[in-house]
């Protein structure tokens, strides 16, 4: 037994997607680890590992935009190479002209193998510029020829005017019936290479069915249009459209349409040019135009099996992997009966569910209950995690739709596996369709359906061999973990670590970027604590909702909260109308919602509830907890209803509905009947709670509150357990609280007032995370039982929720206040040179206003992207007037301009739609690329360099030099220091500042304090402005902008006057002075 006098530590951690609050408490060495004081508290703030709206479940990886940009660059490069090859073939055949005087640049004429990378790029740019010039000249000549021909034929001026807009399509249409001169034919064939249509690569099919549906719909719409107009080819169809009224570009077309048109044009023109259009040229040209490289197989990215070392994980689409996942779900399924008894599936129930999942695919929990003959009051334990269905055999389900259930059942298992292998390995739909007809005997229609079938592209955590070893045991109903232990034995316990390793090393299978970033920052904090104080005797963690829930769950919660906001607003308005309550309290609104839910009828007595009975001076009805609060600590809306005061005091009391009324089955059934008629989304859950016949014992309840089994919590616990090795397997050292208890502790201990929050928790101060961490550290089974006992005594002591709760130790509040007030919030700072170097928009070269002398640029923007203020910046006054008039007509909604654009009347009377406009912008761009021809503006600044220079009267003065991301990368590539410390004679480098770094300086109140760098900007006149926020201020920028003094601004020299000094905050918030950095 441990010596009770021995001092130990308990670490509490409040972990969010972008924050970690921590609290290290001293504790006696008894079995409970009774807390006795505070050692240190702190907060670590960092950017979440994902971008987007976490609360709404709409986050995405931080690398996705970079990945999309890289894919676009590669796609453009491949397109340029393909067009260059096609152009060269057509030139060699005499179907396109050659330049009379090719441009000469350094490196031209040098063999490519002897060129540098820069010379090769310059060569490609030169060739591209030459092609563009040749095509422009050729198009001008061909337009003049076509217009002359139309004039001679007596065509209308409108038809003649449209020739430049649809020249290639006119040539492609004429090529079907008339002999074309060589260059006209070459231009038509080259246009097929420029617009070659969509080819469905089965491996790169759209991820969502609706995306594929949009593609198919667009293609079918054009097919229908061709049929209606009698057009034989796509080019002929487009040649008949008026591009000013019906856009040709931006439509979905298929690769097959262009291939058919190529064949038709070649067949029509070959007799006229037999010496040019040879079979060899046809083969080479068709391949150059239509060849699409197969996707690269990236086997190196597939992880290794957990059990079979050296073997890769199996594709989830395999039938054995599908069966493994299906059995894992079914064998782990637990059911909570209406009387709160937990059980597994019977053999008969498991067999029914497996058969259904194997042939029908995914099944919702609601349908599964009907299938198994269970009432909807039965609850699958999976439902508590936010799931709503069992995942079935998705591969078999899709193939059954193609082959039919009877045929599928007659196929040998080996044949089924071969079919799946065909789907996984054959990329071309037409190849797969031919094989399906030849080998599997499918009809042409069924073969095409099989070719359109896409399977899951993820991987299982196990290899095929491991799955085959485990399946025989799992087929008997054995849970996965039990089968794994029986086949592969217990996983040997690792020795305790002196510090936490890198997350990628400890948890190689972790793929959630938000959790990965949070654990990475957790590692920094915990390792610093271990280095300073040693390993804690216990670690207690709580994860914020943004980490506990999946994106789908967060999206559902967000939508539900928005719906609830609308309901609360309606309830408040009704209270004002009917009861004259102008500013209803939160409890009044809750009563109103409960009244609407139960239909103004007490569920226990059946008596009518009027508004005055509930909100009058002498209320006749109470809000009561269905499952007593003292036994559930559940104060949510889901656990509340209304009850007559006398009935609640004298009959229901501190009991469940079953305990109070179960002896009288007639009345019991009447109560359930009333609850079954509740209105709203909570009806089903409340009926389940009314039906509970047993609930957890106090010991079981206390234990369950400290056992969060959700994914992110389990990953965090496994990570922290590495500090303790085998010891963490033998006894409980690391615990994850389920949440809720910390809120009660904050309120009962008065911790919401520590940061001046009043009675409500505020998130305006980062240090509230440390307050939560203190509560997490205090949360153990004894604390949960203490709260339950206090809730049971509340009524007798005249308290609303809890009776008085003793503080953990004597000077608890004073100790908490002193520790929290002393926190320096630590921020993760990234000075990595990365991210967007400039905005994606290209601007015109700067122009100078002759009247004001100020520079400005022009930029093209879609009319649908304009704001009301920016409409006034349209350069052309005629266009500006047209857009303003149309905006007024549509009520100022620019989105309506997509279908109803402004127009200009041409000389021939036609209405020309305005889809893009030139805007005047007062910004200063810079040139990039060869010759600096493309003008862009910087997206973000990397840092600012503060330099001291001699001022007036010999006084020093600070100046700043802003370094953009673009300039920082240039320095890095040139192997120059990213932070330049040498600024010439008389200019002394002081320090540099980047976003998130910390400065100690005098605030507007004249007191020295810590401030975080929130922004670095430079005006058009060159003035540098630094934006700061106080170290602990957590209010968003949108709020701070509206508050006087919310943001602190300094020029470099006013920063000197404020005694500004750059400092470094360690992960524990310790202050370190920084030299010239």
mmCIF file of N, CA and C in Angstrom, residues 280-328:
data_model
loop_
_atom_site.group_PDB
_atom_site.id
_atom_site.type_symbol
_atom_site.label_atom_id
_atom_site.label_comp_id
_atom_site.label_asym_id
_atom_site.label_seq_id
_atom_site.Cartn_x
_atom_site.Cartn_y
_atom_site.Cartn_z
ATOM 1 N N UNK A 280 -0.950 5.391 -91.395
ATOM 2 C CA UNK A 280 0.038 5.570 -90.334
ATOM 3 C C UNK A 280 -0.189 6.883 -89.601
ATOM 4 N N UNK A 281 -0.477 7.976 -90.345
ATOM 5 C CA UNK A 281 -0.742 9.263 -89.691
ATOM 6 C C UNK A 281 -2.005 9.181 -88.846
ATOM 7 N N UNK A 282 -3.020 8.486 -89.379
ATOM 8 C CA UNK A 282 -4.272 8.359 -88.618
ATOM 9 C C UNK A 282 -4.016 7.695 -87.269
ATOM 10 N N UNK A 283 -3.231 6.619 -87.283
ATOM 11 C CA UNK A 283 -2.949 5.895 -86.050
ATOM 12 C C UNK A 283 -2.187 6.768 -85.064
ATOM 13 N N UNK A 284 -1.141 7.446 -85.561
ATOM 14 C CA UNK A 284 -0.315 8.259 -84.668
ATOM 15 C C UNK A 284 -1.070 9.479 -84.162
ATOM 16 N N UNK A 285 -1.865 10.099 -85.035
ATOM 17 C CA UNK A 285 -2.590 11.308 -84.647
ATOM 18 C C UNK A 285 -3.712 10.983 -83.664
ATOM 19 N N UNK A 286 -4.416 9.893 -83.899
ATOM 20 C CA UNK A 286 -5.521 9.528 -83.003
ATOM 21 C C UNK A 286 -4.991 9.203 -81.612
ATOM 22 N N UNK A 287 -3.859 8.533 -81.562
ATOM 23 C CA UNK A 287 -3.275 8.222 -80.244
ATOM 24 C C UNK A 287 -2.813 9.503 -79.558
ATOM 25 N N UNK A 288 -2.199 10.403 -80.305
ATOM 26 C CA UNK A 288 -1.712 11.652 -79.720
ATOM 27 C C UNK A 288 -2.859 12.494 -79.167
ATOM 28 N N UNK A 289 -4.007 12.479 -79.842
ATOM 29 C CA UNK A 289 -5.150 13.293 -79.397
ATOM 30 C C UNK A 289 -5.868 12.654 -78.213
ATOM 31 N N UNK A 290 -6.101 11.341 -78.278
ATOM 32 C CA UNK A 290 -7.039 10.723 -77.335
ATOM 33 C C UNK A 290 -6.399 9.846 -76.263
ATOM 34 N N UNK A 291 -5.120 9.597 -76.335
ATOM 35 C CA UNK A 291 -4.509 8.730 -75.322
ATOM 36 C C UNK A 291 -4.581 9.386 -73.947
ATOM 37 N N UNK A 292 -4.975 8.620 -72.959
ATOM 38 C CA UNK A 292 -5.021 9.098 -71.572
ATOM 39 C C UNK A 292 -4.219 8.137 -70.711
ATOM 40 N N UNK A 293 -3.216 8.676 -70.030
ATOM 41 C CA UNK A 293 -2.334 7.825 -69.244
ATOM 42 C C UNK A 293 -3.109 7.162 -68.097
ATOM 43 N N UNK A 294 -2.801 5.901 -67.801
ATOM 44 C CA UNK A 294 -3.448 5.239 -66.656
ATOM 45 C C UNK A 294 -2.967 5.853 -65.362
ATOM 46 N N UNK A 295 -3.808 5.783 -64.351
ATOM 47 C CA UNK A 295 -3.426 6.321 -63.055
ATOM 48 C C UNK A 295 -2.251 5.544 -62.476
ATOM 49 N N UNK A 296 -1.384 6.257 -61.793
ATOM 50 C CA UNK A 296 -0.228 5.634 -61.172
ATOM 51 C C UNK A 296 -0.662 4.812 -59.961
ATOM 52 N N UNK A 297 -0.212 3.594 -59.897
ATOM 53 C CA UNK A 297 -0.506 2.740 -58.745
ATOM 54 C C UNK A 297 0.463 3.107 -57.624
ATOM 55 N N UNK A 298 -0.080 3.523 -56.491
ATOM 56 C CA UNK A 298 0.756 3.994 -55.392
ATOM 57 C C UNK A 298 0.751 2.986 -54.247
ATOM 58 N N UNK A 299 1.341 1.846 -54.511
ATOM 59 C CA UNK A 299 1.375 0.785 -53.501
ATOM 60 C C UNK A 299 2.155 1.193 -52.256
ATOM 61 N N UNK A 300 3.120 2.093 -52.455
ATOM 62 C CA UNK A 300 3.962 2.463 -51.314
ATOM 63 C C UNK A 300 3.179 3.213 -50.242
ATOM 64 N N UNK A 301 1.996 3.748 -50.606
ATOM 65 C CA UNK A 301 1.190 4.485 -49.638
ATOM 66 C C UNK A 301 0.265 3.584 -48.826
ATOM 67 N N UNK A 302 0.171 2.317 -49.208
ATOM 68 C CA UNK A 302 -0.695 1.388 -48.478
ATOM 69 C C UNK A 302 0.045 0.898 -47.236
ATOM 70 N N UNK A 303 -0.615 0.983 -46.084
ATOM 71 C CA UNK A 303 0.010 0.604 -44.824
ATOM 72 C C UNK A 303 0.177 -0.902 -44.686
ATOM 73 N N UNK A 304 0.923 -1.282 -43.649
ATOM 74 C CA UNK A 304 1.166 -2.699 -43.391
ATOM 75 C C UNK A 304 0.099 -3.266 -42.470
ATOM 76 N N UNK A 305 -0.094 -4.564 -42.563
ATOM 77 C CA UNK A 305 -1.037 -5.301 -41.730
ATOM 78 C C UNK A 305 -0.581 -5.244 -40.265
ATOM 79 N N UNK A 306 -1.541 -5.203 -39.351
ATOM 80 C CA UNK A 306 -1.208 -5.159 -37.926
ATOM 81 C C UNK A 306 -0.573 -6.454 -37.446
ATOM 82 N N UNK A 307 -0.971 -7.580 -38.042
ATOM 83 C CA UNK A 307 -0.542 -8.885 -37.526
ATOM 84 C C UNK A 307 0.495 -9.577 -38.413
ATOM 85 N N UNK A 308 0.336 -9.472 -39.719
ATOM 86 C CA UNK A 308 1.242 -10.155 -40.642
ATOM 87 C C UNK A 308 2.274 -9.147 -41.152
ATOM 88 N N UNK A 309 3.434 -9.134 -40.545
ATOM 89 C CA UNK A 309 4.468 -8.170 -40.898
ATOM 90 C C UNK A 309 4.928 -8.360 -42.349
ATOM 91 N N UNK A 310 5.114 -7.249 -43.026
ATOM 92 C CA UNK A 310 5.582 -7.280 -44.400
ATOM 93 C C UNK A 310 4.469 -7.415 -45.422
ATOM 94 N N UNK A 311 3.241 -7.622 -44.958
ATOM 95 C CA UNK A 311 2.112 -7.754 -45.899
ATOM 96 C C UNK A 311 1.273 -6.480 -45.879
ATOM 97 N N UNK A 312 0.830 -6.085 -47.077
ATOM 98 C CA UNK A 312 0.046 -4.869 -47.221
ATOM 99 C C UNK A 312 -1.399 -5.108 -46.802
ATOM 100 N N UNK A 313 -2.050 -4.026 -46.422
ATOM 101 C CA UNK A 313 -3.462 -4.098 -46.060
ATOM 102 C C UNK A 313 -4.309 -4.428 -47.280
ATOM 103 N N UNK A 314 -5.382 -5.141 -47.045
ATOM 104 C CA UNK A 314 -6.242 -5.593 -48.140
ATOM 105 C C UNK A 314 -7.194 -4.482 -48.573
ATOM 106 N N UNK A 315 -7.481 -4.383 -49.893
ATOM 107 C CA UNK A 315 -8.500 -3.433 -50.338
ATOM 108 C C UNK A 315 -9.841 -3.750 -49.685
ATOM 109 N N UNK A 316 -10.538 -2.749 -49.224
ATOM 110 C CA UNK A 316 -11.819 -2.962 -48.560
ATOM 111 C C UNK A 316 -12.862 -3.524 -49.517
ATOM 112 N N UNK A 317 -12.670 -3.365 -50.819
ATOM 113 C CA UNK A 317 -13.648 -3.866 -51.788
ATOM 114 C C UNK A 317 -13.631 -5.385 -51.912
ATOM 115 N N UNK A 318 -12.569 -6.043 -51.459
ATOM 116 C CA UNK A 318 -12.522 -7.507 -51.555
ATOM 117 C C UNK A 318 -13.671 -8.131 -50.772
ATOM 118 N N UNK A 319 -14.193 -9.232 -51.284
ATOM 119 C CA UNK A 319 -15.321 -9.879 -50.621
ATOM 120 C C UNK A 319 -14.953 -10.380 -49.221
ATOM 121 N N UNK A 320 -13.704 -10.845 -49.041
ATOM 122 C CA UNK A 320 -13.303 -11.304 -47.700
ATOM 123 C C UNK A 320 -13.224 -10.126 -46.729
ATOM 124 N N UNK A 321 -12.782 -8.962 -47.216
ATOM 125 C CA UNK A 321 -12.715 -7.781 -46.356
ATOM 126 C C UNK A 321 -14.116 -7.290 -46.010
ATOM 127 N N UNK A 322 -15.020 -7.367 -46.976
ATOM 128 C CA UNK A 322 -16.410 -6.981 -46.715
ATOM 129 C C UNK A 322 -17.035 -7.912 -45.678
ATOM 130 N N UNK A 323 -16.763 -9.206 -45.814
ATOM 131 C CA UNK A 323 -17.296 -10.178 -44.858
ATOM 132 C C UNK A 323 -16.704 -9.948 -43.467
ATOM 133 N N UNK A 324 -15.434 -9.637 -43.422
ATOM 134 C CA UNK A 324 -14.764 -9.378 -42.152
ATOM 135 C C UNK A 324 -15.406 -8.181 -41.443
ATOM 136 N N UNK A 325 -15.621 -7.094 -42.171
ATOM 137 C CA UNK A 325 -16.231 -5.905 -41.563
ATOM 138 C C UNK A 325 -17.648 -6.191 -41.103
ATOM 139 N N UNK A 326 -18.379 -6.943 -41.920
ATOM 140 C CA UNK A 326 -19.764 -7.272 -41.588
ATOM 141 C C UNK A 326 -19.827 -8.086 -40.293
ATOM 142 N N UNK A 327 -18.998 -9.132 -40.202
ATOM 143 C CA UNK A 327 -19.004 -9.981 -39.005
ATOM 144 C C UNK A 327 -18.494 -9.228 -37.781
ATOM 145 N N UNK A 328 -17.538 -8.342 -37.986
ATOM 146 C CA UNK A 328 -17.018 -7.563 -36.856
ATOM 147 C C UNK A 328 -18.139 -6.723 -36.240
#
